[in-house]
PDB file of C-alpha atoms and ligand atoms in Angstrom:
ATOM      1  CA  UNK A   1     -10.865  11.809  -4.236  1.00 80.00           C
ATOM      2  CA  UNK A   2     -12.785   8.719  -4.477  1.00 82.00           C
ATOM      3  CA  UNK A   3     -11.551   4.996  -2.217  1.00 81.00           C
ATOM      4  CA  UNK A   4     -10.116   3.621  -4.918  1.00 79.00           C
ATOM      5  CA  UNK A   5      -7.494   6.195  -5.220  1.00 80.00           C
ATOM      6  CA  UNK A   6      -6.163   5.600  -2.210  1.00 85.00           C
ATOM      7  CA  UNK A   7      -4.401   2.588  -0.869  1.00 92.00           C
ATOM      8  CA  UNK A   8      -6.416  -0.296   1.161  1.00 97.00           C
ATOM      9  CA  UNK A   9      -5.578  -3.075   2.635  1.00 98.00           C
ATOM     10  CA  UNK A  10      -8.620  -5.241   3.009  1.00 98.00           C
ATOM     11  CA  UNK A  11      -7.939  -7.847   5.978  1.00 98.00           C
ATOM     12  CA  UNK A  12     -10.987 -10.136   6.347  1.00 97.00           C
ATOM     13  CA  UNK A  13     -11.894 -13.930   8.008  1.00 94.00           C
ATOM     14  CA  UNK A  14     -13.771 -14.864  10.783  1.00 91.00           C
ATOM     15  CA  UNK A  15     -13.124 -14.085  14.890  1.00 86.00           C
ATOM     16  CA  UNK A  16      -9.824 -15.421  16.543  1.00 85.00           C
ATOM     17  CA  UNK A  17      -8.375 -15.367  12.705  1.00 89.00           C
ATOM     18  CA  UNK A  18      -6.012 -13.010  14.058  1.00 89.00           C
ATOM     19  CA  UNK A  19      -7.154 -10.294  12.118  1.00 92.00           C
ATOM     20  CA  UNK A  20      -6.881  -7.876  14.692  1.00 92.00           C
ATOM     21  CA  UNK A  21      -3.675  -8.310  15.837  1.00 93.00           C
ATOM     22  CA  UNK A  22      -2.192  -8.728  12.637  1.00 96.00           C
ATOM     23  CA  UNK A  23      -4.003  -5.482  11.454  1.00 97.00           C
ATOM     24  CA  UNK A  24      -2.804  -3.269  13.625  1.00 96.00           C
ATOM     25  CA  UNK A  25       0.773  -4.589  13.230  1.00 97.00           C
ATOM     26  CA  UNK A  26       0.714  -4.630   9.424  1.00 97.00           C
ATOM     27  CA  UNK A  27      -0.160  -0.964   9.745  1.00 97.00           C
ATOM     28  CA  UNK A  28       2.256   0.099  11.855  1.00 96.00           C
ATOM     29  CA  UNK A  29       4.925  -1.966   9.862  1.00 95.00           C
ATOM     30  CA  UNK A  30       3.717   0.254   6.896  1.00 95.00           C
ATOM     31  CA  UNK A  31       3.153   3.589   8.708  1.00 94.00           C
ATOM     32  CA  UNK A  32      -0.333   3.573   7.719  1.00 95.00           C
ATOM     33  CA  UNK A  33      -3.643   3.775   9.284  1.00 96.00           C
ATOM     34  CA  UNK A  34      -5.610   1.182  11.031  1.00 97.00           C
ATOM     35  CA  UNK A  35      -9.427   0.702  11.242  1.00 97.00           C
ATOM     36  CA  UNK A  36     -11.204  -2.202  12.874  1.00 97.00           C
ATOM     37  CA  UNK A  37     -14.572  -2.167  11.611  1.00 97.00           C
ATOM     38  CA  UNK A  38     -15.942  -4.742  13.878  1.00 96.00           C
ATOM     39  CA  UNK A  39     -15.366  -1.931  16.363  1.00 97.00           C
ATOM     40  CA  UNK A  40     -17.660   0.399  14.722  1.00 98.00           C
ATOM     41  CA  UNK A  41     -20.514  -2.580  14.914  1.00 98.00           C
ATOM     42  CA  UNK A  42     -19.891  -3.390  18.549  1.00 96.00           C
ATOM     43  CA  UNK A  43     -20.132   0.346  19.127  1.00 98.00           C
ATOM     44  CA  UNK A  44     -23.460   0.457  17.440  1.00 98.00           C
ATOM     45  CA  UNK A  45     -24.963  -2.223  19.519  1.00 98.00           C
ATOM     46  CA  UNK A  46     -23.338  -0.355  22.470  1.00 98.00           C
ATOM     47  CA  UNK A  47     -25.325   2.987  21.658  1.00 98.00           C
ATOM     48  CA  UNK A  48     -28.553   0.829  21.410  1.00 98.00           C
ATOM     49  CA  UNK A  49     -28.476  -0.982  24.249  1.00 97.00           C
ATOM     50  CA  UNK A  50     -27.351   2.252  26.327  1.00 97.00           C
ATOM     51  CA  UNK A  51     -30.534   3.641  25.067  1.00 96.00           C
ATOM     52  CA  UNK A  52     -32.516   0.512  25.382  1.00 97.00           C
ATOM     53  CA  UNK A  53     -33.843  -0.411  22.746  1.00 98.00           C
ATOM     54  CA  UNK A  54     -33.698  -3.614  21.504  1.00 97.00           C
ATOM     55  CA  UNK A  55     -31.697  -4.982  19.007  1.00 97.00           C
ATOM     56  CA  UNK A  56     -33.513  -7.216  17.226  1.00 97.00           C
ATOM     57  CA  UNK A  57     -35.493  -3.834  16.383  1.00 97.00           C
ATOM     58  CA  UNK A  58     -34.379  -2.881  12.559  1.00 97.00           C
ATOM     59  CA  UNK A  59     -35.979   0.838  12.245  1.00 98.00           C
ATOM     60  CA  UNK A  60     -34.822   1.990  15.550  1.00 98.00           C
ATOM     61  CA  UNK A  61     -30.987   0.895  15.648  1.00 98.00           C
ATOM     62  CA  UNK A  62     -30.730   1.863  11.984  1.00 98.00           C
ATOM     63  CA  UNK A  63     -31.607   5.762  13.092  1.00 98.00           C
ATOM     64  CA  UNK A  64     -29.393   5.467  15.716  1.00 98.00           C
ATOM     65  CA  UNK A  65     -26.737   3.952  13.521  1.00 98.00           C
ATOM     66  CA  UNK A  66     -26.854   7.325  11.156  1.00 98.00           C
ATOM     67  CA  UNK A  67     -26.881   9.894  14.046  1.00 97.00           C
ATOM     68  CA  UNK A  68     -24.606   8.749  16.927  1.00 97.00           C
ATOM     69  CA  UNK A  69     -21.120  10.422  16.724  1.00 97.00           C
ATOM     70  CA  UNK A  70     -18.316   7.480  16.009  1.00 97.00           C
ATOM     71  CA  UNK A  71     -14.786   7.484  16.790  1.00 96.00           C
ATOM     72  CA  UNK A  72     -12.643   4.540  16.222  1.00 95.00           C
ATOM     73  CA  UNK A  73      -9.124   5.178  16.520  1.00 90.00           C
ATOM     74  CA  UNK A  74      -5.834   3.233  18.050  1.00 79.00           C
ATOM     75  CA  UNK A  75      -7.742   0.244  19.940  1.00 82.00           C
ATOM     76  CA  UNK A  76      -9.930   3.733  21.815  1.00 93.00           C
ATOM     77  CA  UNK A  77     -13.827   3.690  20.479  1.00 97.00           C
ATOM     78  CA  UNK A  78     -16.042   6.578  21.668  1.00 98.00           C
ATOM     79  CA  UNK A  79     -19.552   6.811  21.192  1.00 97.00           C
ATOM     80  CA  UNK A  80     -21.746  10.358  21.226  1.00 96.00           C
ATOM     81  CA  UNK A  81     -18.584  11.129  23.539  1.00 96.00           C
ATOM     82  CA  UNK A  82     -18.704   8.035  26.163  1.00 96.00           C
ATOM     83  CA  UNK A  83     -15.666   6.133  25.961  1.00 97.00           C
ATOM     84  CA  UNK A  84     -17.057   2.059  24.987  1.00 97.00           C
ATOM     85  CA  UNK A  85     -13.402   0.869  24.708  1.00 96.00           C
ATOM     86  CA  UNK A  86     -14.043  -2.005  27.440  1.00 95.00           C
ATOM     87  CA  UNK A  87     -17.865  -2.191  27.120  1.00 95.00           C
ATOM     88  CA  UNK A  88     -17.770  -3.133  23.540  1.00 96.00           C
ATOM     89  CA  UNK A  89     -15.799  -6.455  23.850  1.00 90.00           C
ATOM     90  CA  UNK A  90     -17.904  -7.285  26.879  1.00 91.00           C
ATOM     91  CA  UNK A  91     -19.947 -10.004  26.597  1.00 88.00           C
ATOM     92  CA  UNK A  92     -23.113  -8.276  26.349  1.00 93.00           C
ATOM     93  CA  UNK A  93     -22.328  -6.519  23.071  1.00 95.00           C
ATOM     94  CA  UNK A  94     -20.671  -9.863  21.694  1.00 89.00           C
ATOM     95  CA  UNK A  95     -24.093 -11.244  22.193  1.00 89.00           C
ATOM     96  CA  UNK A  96     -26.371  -8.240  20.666  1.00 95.00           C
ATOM     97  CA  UNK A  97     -23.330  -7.371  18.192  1.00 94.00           C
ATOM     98  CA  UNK A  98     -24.537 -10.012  15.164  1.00 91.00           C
ATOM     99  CA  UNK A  99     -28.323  -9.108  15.119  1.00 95.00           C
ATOM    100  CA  UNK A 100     -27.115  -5.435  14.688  1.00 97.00           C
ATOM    101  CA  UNK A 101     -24.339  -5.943  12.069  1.00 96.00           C
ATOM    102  CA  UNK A 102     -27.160  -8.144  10.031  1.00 94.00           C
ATOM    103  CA  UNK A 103     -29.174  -4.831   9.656  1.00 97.00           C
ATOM    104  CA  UNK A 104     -28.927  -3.553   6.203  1.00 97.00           C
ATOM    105  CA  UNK A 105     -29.409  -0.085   6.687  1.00 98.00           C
ATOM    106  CA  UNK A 106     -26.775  -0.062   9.543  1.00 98.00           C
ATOM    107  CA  UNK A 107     -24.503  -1.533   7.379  1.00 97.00           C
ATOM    108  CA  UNK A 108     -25.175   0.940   4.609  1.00 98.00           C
ATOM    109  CA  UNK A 109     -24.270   3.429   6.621  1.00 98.00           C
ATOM    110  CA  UNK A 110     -21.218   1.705   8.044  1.00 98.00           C
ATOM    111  CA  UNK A 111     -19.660   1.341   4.849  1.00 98.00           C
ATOM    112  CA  UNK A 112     -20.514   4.877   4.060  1.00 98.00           C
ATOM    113  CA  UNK A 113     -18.597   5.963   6.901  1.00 98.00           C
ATOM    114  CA  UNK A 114     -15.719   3.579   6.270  1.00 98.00           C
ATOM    115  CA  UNK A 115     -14.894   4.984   2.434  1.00 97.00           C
ATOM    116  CA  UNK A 116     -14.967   8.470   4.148  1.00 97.00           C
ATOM    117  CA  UNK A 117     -12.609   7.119   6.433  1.00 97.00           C
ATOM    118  CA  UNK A 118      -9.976   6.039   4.138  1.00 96.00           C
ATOM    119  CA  UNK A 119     -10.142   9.136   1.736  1.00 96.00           C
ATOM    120  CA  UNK A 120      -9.192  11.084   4.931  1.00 95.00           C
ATOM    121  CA  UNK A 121      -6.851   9.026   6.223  1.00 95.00           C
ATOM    122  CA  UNK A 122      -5.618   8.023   2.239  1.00 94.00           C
ATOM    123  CA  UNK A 123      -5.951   4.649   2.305  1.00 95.00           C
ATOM    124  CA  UNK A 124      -4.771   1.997   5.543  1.00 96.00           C
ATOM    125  CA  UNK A 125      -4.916  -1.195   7.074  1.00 98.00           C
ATOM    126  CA  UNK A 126      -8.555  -1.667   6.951  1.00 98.00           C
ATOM    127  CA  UNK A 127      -9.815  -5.204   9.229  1.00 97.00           C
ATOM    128  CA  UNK A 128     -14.007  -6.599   8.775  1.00 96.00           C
ATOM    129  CA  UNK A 129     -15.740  -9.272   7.464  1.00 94.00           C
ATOM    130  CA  UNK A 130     -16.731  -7.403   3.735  1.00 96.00           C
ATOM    131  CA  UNK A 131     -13.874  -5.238   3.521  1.00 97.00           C
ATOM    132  CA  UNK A 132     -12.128  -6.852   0.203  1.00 97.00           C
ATOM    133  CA  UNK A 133     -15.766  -7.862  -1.032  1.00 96.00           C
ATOM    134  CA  UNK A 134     -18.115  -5.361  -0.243  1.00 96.00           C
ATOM    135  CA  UNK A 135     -16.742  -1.926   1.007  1.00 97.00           C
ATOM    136  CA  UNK A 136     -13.255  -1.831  -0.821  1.00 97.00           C
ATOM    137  CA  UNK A 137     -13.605  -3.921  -4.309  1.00 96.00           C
ATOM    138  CA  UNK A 138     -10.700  -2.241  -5.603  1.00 95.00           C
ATOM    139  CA  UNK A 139      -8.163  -2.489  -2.401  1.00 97.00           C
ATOM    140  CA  UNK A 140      -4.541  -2.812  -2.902  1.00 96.00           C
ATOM    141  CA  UNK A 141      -4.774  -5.933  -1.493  1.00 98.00           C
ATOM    142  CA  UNK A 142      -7.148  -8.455   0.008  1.00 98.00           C
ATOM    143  CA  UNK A 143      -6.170 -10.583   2.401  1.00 98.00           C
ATOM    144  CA  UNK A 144      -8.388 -13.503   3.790  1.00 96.00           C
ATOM    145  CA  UNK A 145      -7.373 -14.830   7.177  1.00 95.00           C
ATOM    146  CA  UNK A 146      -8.080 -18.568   8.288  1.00 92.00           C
ATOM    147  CA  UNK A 147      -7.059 -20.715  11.247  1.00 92.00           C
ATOM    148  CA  UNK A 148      -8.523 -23.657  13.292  1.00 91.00           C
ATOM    149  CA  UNK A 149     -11.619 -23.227  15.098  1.00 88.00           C
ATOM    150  CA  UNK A 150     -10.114 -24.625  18.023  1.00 90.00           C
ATOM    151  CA  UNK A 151      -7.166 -22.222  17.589  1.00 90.00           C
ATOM    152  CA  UNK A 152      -9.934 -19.190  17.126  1.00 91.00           C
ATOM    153  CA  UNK A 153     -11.826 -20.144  20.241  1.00 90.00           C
ATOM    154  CA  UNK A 154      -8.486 -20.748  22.003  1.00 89.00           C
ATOM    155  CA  UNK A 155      -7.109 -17.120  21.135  1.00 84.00           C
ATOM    156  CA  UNK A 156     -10.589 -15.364  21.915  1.00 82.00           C
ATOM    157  CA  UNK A 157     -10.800 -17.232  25.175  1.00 83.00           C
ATOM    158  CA  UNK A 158      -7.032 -15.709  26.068  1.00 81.00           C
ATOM    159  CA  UNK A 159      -8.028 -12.648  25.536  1.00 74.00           C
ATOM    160  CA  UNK A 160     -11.604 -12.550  27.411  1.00 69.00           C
ATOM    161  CA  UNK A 161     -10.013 -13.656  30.674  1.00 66.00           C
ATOM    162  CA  UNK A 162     -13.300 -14.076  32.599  1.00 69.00           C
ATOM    163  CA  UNK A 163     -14.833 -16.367  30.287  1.00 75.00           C
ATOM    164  CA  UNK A 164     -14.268 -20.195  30.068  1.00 83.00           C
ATOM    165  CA  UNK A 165     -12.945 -21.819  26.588  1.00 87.00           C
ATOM    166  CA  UNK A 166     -15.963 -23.805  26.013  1.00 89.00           C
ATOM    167  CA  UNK A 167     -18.285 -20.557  26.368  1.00 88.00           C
ATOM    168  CA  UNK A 168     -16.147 -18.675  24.121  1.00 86.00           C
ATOM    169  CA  UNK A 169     -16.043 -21.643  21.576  1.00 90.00           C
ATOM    170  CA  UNK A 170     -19.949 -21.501  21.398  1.00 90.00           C
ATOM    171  CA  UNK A 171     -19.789 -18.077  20.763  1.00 85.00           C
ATOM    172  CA  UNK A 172     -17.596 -18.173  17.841  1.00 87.00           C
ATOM    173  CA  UNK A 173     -19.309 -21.159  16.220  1.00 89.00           C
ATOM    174  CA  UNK A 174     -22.461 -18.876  16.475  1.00 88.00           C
ATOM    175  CA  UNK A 175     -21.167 -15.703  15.388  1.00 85.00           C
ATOM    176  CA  UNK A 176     -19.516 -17.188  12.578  1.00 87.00           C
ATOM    177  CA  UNK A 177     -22.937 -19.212  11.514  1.00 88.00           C
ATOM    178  CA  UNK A 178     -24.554 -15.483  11.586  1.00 87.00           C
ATOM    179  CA  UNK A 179     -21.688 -13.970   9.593  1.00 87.00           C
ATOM    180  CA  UNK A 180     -21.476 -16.143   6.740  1.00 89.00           C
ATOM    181  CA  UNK A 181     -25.270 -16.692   6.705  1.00 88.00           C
ATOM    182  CA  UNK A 182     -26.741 -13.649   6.617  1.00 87.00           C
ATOM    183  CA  UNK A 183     -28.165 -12.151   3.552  1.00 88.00           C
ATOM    184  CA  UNK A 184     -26.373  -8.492   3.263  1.00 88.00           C
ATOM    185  CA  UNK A 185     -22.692  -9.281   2.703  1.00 87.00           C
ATOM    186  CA  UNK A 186     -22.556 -12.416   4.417  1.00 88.00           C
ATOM    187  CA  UNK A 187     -18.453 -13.120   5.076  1.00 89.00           C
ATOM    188  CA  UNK A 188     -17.053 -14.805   2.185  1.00 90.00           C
ATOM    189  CA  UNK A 189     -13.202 -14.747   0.868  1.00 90.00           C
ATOM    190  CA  UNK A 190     -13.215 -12.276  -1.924  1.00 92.00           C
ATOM    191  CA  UNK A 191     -12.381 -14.431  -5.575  1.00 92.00           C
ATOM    192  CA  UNK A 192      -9.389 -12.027  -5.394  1.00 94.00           C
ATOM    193  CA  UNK A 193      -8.193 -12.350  -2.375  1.00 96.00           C
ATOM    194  CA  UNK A 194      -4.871 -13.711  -0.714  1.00 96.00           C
ATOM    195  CA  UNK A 195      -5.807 -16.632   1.729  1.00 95.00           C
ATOM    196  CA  UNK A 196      -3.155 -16.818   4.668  1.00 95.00           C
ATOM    197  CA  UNK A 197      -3.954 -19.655   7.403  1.00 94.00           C
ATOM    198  CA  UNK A 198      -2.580 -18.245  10.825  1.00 92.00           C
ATOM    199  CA  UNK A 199      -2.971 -21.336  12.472  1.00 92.00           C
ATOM    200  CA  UNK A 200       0.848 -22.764  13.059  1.00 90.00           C
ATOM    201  CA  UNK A 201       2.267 -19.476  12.211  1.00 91.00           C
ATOM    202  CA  UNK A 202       3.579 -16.583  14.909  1.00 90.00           C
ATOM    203  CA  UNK A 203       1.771 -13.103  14.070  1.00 90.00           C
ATOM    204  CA  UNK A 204       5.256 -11.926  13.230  1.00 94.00           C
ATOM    205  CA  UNK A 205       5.793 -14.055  10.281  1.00 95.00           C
ATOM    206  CA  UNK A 206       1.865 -13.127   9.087  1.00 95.00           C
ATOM    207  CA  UNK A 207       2.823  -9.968   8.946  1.00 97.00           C
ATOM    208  CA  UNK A 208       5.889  -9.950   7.255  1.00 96.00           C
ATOM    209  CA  UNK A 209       4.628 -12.170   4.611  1.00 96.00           C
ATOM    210  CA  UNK A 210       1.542  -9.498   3.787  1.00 97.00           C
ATOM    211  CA  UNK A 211       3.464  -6.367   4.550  1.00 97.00           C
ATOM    212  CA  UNK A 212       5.763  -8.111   1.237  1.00 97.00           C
ATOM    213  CA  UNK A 213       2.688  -8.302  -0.705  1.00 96.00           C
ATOM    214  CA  UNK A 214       1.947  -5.239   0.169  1.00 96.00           C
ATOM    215  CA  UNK A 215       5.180  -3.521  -0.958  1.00 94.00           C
ATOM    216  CA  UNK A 216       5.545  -5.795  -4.097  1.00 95.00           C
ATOM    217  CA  UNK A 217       1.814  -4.212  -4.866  1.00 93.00           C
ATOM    218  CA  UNK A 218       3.486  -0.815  -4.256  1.00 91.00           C
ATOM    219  CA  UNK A 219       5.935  -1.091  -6.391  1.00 92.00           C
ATOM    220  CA  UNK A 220       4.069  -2.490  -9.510  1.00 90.00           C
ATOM    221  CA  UNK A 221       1.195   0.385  -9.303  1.00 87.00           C
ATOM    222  CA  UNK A 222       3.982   3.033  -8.992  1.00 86.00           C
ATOM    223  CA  UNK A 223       5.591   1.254 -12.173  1.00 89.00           C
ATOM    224  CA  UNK A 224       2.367   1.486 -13.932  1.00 86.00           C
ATOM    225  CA  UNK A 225       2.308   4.808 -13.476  1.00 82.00           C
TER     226      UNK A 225
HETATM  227  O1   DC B 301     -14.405  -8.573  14.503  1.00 58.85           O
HETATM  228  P1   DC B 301     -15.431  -8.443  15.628  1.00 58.85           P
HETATM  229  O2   DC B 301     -15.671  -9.727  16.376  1.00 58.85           O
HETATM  230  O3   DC B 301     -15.145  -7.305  16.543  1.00 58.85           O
HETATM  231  O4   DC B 301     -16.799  -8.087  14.860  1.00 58.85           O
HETATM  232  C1   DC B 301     -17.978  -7.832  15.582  1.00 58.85           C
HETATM  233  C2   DC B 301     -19.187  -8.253  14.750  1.00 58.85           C
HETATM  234  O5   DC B 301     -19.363  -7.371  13.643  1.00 58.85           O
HETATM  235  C3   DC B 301     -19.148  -9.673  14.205  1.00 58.85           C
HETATM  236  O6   DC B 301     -20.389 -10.302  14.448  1.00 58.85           O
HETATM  237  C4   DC B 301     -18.971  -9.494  12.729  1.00 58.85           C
HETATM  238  C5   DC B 301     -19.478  -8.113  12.454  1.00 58.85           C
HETATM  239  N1   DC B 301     -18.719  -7.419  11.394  1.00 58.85           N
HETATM  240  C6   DC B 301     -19.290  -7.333  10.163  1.00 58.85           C
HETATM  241  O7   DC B 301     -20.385  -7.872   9.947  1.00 58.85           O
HETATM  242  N2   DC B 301     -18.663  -6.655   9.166  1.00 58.85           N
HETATM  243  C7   DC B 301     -17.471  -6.083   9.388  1.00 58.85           C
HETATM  244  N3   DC B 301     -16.864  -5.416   8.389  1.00 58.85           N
HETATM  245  C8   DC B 301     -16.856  -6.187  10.655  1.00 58.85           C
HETATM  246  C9   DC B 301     -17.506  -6.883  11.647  1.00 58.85           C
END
């Protein structure tokens, strides 16, 4: 079975989009799967800077990146057998986590990892920055999530209780100047993609409105058949 026989659901945009939240509700709404591939990123940096090496240091994180034993599954993300739930929002690995998703060759083998994911799990709700671009061209559906960068920084800040809202606000204006400028599949909205802005709306009526994209998609691929 190849990826695009199964069915994805590419959810992409920048941090505080509500991506994640909206994810993992979309996929239970569906009863399918849920990845967060930022997850698998934060746990790479994780591994690296458990074994100290630096992150800025492309050979090195790359080998790590193909050897160290990943699990990413409901919110829980386990690393060679260490559980990094916690450690890998922290703001350490927020910090290191850009360098080491810039790294082509961890990225390669990200998105190698993430297609072997979804032919296992046949298809799901699948949440990133290259998802509908990059990893999944041919996803059920691609959805590109927006909001206000003061609504972003607002919702991130919420969530990372110890942290001040102008701290966290520098920290997504950085990330997202890393993400959409790096070279290897920098985030951009896929030209097919469905562009929902969060900002006024309750996650509830997000993911209503995609989960009925979702079916309507459903229901003209099965009457193609
Ligand atoms: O969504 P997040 O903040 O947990 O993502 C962590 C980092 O990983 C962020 O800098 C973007 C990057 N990322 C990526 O480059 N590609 C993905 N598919 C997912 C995340």
């Amino acid at each position: 079975m190849e990826p695009s026989d199964v069915p994805v659901i590419a959810i992409d945009g920048p941090a505080g989009s509500g991506k994640s939240t909206v994810a993992r509700r979309l996929a239970r709404r569906l009863s399918l799967q849920y990845l967060d591939t930022g997850a698998m990123y934060r746990a790479v940096a994780f591994a690296a800077i458990r074994q100290g090496l630096d992150p800025v240091d492309v050979g090195p994180v790359a080998a790590l990146a193909t050897t160290i034993d990943l699990v990413v599954a409901d919110g829980d993300v386990v690393v060679d057998g260490v559980d990094a739930s916690v450690e890998i929002r922290g703001p350490e690995v927020s910090r290191a986590v850009s360098v080491v998703a810039a790294n082509p060759e961890v990225r390669e083998e990200m998105r190698t990892r993430q297609r072997v994911w979804a032919v296992e799990h046949r298809g799901g709700v699948i949440e990133g920055r290259d998802i509908g671009t990059v990893v999944f061209p041919d996803a059920l559906l691609k959805v590109y999530l927006t909001a206000d960068p003061a609504v972003r920084a607002a919702r991130r800040a919420k969530e990372m209780t110890d942290l001040e809202y102008d701290t966290v606000a520098a920290d997504i204006a950085r990330r997202d100047a890393a993400d959409q400028g790096r070279s290897d599949s920098p985030l951009v909205e896929a030209d097919d993609a469905v562009t929902v802005d969060t900002t006024g709306l309750e996650i509830d009526e997000v993911v209503e409105v995609i989960a009925g994209m979702v079916e309507e998609r459903l229901a003209d691929r099965d009457a193609a058949r």
